[in-house]
Short mmCIF file of C-alpha atoms in Angstrom, two decimals:
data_model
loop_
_atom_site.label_atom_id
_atom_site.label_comp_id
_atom_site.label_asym_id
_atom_site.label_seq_id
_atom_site.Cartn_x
_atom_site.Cartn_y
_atom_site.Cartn_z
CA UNK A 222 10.82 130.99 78.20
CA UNK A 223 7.15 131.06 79.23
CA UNK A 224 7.52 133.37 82.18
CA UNK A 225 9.40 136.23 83.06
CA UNK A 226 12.24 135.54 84.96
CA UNK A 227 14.69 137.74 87.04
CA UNK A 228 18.71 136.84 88.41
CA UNK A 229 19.80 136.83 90.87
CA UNK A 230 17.05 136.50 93.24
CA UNK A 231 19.08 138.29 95.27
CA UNK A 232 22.67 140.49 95.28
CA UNK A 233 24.98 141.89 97.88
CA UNK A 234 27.74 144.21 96.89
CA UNK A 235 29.93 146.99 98.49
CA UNK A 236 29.36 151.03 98.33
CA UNK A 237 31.38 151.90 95.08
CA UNK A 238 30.54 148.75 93.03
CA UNK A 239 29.03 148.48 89.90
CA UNK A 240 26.21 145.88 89.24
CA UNK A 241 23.58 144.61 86.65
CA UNK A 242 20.93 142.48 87.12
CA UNK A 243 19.12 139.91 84.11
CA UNK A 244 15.21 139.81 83.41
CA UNK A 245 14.19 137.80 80.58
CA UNK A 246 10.81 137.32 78.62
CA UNK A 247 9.03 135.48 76.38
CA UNK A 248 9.30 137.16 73.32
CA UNK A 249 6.29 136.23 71.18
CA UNK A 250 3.66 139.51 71.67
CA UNK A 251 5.89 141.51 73.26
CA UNK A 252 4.75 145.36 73.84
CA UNK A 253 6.93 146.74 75.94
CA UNK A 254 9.28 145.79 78.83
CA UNK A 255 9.12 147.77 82.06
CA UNK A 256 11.68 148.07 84.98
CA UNK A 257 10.64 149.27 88.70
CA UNK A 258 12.51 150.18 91.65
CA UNK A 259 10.62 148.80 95.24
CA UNK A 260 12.03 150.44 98.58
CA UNK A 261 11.09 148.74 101.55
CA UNK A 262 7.46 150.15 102.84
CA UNK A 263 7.23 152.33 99.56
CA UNK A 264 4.99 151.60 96.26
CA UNK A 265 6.87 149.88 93.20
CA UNK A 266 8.41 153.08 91.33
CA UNK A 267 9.09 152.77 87.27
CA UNK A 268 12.41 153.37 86.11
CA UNK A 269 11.87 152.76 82.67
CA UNK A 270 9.73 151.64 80.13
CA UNK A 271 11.24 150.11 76.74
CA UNK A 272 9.68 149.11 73.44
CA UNK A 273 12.02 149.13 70.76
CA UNK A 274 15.00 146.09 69.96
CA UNK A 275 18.76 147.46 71.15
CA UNK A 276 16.59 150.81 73.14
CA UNK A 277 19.16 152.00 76.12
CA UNK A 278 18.00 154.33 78.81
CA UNK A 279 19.73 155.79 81.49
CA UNK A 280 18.47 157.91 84.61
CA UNK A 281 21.53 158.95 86.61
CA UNK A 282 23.58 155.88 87.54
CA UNK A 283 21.07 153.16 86.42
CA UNK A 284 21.03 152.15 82.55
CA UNK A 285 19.08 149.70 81.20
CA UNK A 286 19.57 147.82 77.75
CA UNK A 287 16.62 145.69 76.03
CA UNK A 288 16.72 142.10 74.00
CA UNK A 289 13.39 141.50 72.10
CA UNK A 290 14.56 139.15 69.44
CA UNK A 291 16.36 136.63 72.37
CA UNK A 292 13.84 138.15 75.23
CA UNK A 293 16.02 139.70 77.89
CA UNK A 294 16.87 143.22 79.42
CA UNK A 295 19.78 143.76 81.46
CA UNK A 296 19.92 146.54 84.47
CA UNK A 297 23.20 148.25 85.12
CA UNK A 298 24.12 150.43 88.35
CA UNK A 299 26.96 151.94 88.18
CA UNK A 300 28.98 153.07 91.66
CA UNK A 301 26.16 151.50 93.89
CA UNK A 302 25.22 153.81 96.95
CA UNK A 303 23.48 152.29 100.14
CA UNK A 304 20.03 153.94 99.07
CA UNK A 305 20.22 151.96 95.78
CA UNK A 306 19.33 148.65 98.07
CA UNK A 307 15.84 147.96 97.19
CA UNK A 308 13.98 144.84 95.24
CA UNK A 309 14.36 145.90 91.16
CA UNK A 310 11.41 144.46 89.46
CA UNK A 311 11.03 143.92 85.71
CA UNK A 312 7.85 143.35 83.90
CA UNK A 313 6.64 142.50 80.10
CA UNK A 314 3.44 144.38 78.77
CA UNK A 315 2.61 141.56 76.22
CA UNK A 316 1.99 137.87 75.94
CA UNK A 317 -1.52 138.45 74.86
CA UNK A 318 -3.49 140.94 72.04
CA UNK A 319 -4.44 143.25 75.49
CA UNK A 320 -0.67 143.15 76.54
CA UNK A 321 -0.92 142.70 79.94
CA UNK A 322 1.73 143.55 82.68
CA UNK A 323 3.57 140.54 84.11
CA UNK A 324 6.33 140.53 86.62
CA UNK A 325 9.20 138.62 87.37
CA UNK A 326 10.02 137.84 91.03
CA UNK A 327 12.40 140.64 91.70
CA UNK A 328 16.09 140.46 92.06
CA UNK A 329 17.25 142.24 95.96
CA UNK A 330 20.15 144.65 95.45
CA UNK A 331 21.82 145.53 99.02
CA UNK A 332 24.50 147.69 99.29
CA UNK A 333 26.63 147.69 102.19
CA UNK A 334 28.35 150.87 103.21
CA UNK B 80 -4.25 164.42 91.36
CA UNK B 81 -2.42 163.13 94.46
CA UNK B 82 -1.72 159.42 92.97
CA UNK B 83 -2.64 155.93 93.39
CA UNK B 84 -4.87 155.16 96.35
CA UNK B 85 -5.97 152.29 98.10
CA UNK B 86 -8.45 151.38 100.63
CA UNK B 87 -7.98 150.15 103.43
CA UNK B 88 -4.30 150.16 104.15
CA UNK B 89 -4.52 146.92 106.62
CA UNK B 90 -7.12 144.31 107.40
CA UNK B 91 -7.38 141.52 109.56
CA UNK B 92 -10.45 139.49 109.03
CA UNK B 93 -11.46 135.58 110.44
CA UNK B 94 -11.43 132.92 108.03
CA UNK B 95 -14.82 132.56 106.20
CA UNK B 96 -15.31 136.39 106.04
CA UNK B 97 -15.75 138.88 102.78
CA UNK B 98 -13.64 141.41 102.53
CA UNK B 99 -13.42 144.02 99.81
CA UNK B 100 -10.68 146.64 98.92
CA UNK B 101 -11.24 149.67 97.05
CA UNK B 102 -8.59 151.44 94.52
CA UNK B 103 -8.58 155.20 93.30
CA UNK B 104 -6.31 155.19 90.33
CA UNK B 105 -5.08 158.03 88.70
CA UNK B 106 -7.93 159.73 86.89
CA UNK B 107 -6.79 160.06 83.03
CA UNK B 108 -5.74 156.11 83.48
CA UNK B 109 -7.30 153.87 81.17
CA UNK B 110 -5.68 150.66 82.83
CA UNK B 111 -5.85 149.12 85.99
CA UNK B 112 -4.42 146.55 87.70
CA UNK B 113 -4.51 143.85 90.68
CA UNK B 114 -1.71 141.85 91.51
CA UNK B 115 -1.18 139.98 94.94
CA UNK B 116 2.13 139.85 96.49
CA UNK B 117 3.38 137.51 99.27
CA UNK B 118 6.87 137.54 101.02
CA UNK B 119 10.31 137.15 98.27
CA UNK B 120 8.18 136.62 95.33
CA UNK B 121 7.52 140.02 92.57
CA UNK B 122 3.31 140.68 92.07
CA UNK B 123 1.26 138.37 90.93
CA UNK B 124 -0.97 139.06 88.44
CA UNK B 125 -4.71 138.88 89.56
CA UNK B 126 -6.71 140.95 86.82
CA UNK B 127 -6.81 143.80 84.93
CA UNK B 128 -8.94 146.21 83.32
CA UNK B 129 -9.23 148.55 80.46
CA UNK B 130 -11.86 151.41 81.27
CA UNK B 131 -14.65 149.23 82.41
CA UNK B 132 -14.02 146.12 80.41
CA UNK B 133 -12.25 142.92 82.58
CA UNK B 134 -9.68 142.27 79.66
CA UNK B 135 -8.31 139.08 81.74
CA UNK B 136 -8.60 137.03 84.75
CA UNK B 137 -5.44 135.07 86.11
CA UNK B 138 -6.36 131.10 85.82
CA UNK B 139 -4.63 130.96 89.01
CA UNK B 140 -7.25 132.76 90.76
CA UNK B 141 -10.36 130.84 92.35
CA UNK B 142 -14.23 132.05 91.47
CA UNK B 143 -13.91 133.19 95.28
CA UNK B 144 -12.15 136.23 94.19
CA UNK B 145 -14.19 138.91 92.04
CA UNK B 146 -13.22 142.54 90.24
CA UNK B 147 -15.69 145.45 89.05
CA UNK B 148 -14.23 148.44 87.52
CA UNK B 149 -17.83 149.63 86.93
CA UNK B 150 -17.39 153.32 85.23
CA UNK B 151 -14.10 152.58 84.24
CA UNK B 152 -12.94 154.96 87.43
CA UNK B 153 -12.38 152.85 91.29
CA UNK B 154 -12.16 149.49 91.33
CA UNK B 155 -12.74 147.14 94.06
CA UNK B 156 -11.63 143.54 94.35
CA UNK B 157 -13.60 141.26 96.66
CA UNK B 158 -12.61 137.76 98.34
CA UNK B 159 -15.32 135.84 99.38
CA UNK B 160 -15.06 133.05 102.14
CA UNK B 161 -11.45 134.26 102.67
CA UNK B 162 -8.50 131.33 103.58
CA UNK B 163 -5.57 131.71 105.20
CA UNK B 164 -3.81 131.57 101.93
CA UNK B 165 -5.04 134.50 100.73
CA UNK B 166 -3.04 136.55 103.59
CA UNK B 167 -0.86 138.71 101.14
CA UNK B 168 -0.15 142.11 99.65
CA UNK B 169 -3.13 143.14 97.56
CA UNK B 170 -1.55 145.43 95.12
CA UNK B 171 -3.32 147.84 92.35
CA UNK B 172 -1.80 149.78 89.34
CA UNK B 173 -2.59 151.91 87.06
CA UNK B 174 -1.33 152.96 83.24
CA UNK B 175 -2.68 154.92 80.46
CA UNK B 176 -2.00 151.96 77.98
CA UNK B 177 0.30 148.87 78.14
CA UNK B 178 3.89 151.45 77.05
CA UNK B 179 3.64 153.77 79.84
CA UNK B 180 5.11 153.30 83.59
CA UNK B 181 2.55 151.99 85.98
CA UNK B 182 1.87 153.69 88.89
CA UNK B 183 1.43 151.61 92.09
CA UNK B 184 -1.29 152.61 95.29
CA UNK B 185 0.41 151.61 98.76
CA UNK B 186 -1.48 148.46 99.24
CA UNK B 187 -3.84 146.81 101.47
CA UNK B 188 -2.50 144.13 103.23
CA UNK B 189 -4.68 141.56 104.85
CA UNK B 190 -4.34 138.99 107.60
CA UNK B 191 -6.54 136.38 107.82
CA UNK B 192 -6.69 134.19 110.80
#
């Protein structure tokens, strides 16, 4: 993998459901893999940042688990609620000595009531 | 400290002009970063800097588009001769380091036409 890539692109499900999305990285000078959540007309906002092989994080509903040795990170929402919908962005601090932040495309999470 | 800020918010400017955007990044923030973002794809990475040093450039990006960081404080990005390509998203960040969350500025969106 040279790039980071996100699936889906993009993900409909219904109030109640559970979901997880798939971001995966090149993992030769890896730092540190970042996820963000980006509402419509709002700024990117982190969710979490992971470093470590097999770190898990969780904030409320949303876990996230983290791959380095096969370079992928999945993102987990359990019970989605409408104001989950929003474009979930990951990003890789690495791929160079200054470990700089690239993102993938995004995956689009709406949930429908 | 009231965030990430960016300057201006919108701009519509005629093919062939300069333009130049200014960021305020969070003051303690060693990092900063530029990406450009156009409709369904995630930021693309345009430059970034640590303090006042340009650590990278994206190959991607044409000698018409230039970044100063110059006290390692607000940073402004400038297109020269600007195409109706480069209508996008113009997106900074900033980080203290490459394993903490970024922190995103609104934007500055520009039109060319």
């Amino acid at each position: 993998i040279l790039n980071v890539e996100q699936s889906p692109q993009s993900l409909h499900v219904q109030e109640g459901d559970s979901t997880n999305f798939t971001c995966s990285f090149p993992s030769s000078n890896f730092y540190a893999l970042h996820w963000y959540r980006w509402e419509t007309a709002k700024s990117p906002e982190a969710l979490f940042v992971m470093t470590l092989n097999g770190d898990e994080k969780k904030k409320g509903r949303i876990s996230a688990t983290l791959n380095t040795k096969e370079g992928y990170s999945y993102l987990y929402i359990k019970g989605s609620q409408p104001e989950d919908s929003a474009t979930y962005l990951c990003a890789e601090a690495g791929g160079t000595s200054y470990g700089k932040l690239t993102f993938g495309q995004g995956t689009i999470l709406t949930v429908h009531p | 400290d009231t965030g990430v800020s960016q300057d201006p918010r919108h701009k519509i400017t005629k093919r062939g002009q300069n333009v130049t955007f200014r960021c305020d990044p969070i003051s303690e923030h060693n990092r900063l970063y530029w990406y450009r973002q156009t409709l369904g794809q995630g930021p693309e990475f345009l430059t970034y800097f640590q303090n006042e040093a340009q650590l990278e450039k994206s190959r991607l990006l044409s000698d018409r588009f230039s970044a100063e960081r110059p006290k390692g404080s607000f940073s402004t990005l400038e297109i020269q001769r600007t195409e109706q390509g480069d209508s996008a998203m113009y997106l900074c960040a900033s980080s203290f380091g490459m394993n903490t969350e970024a922190f995103f500025g609104q934007g500055t969106r520009l039109t060319v036409v």
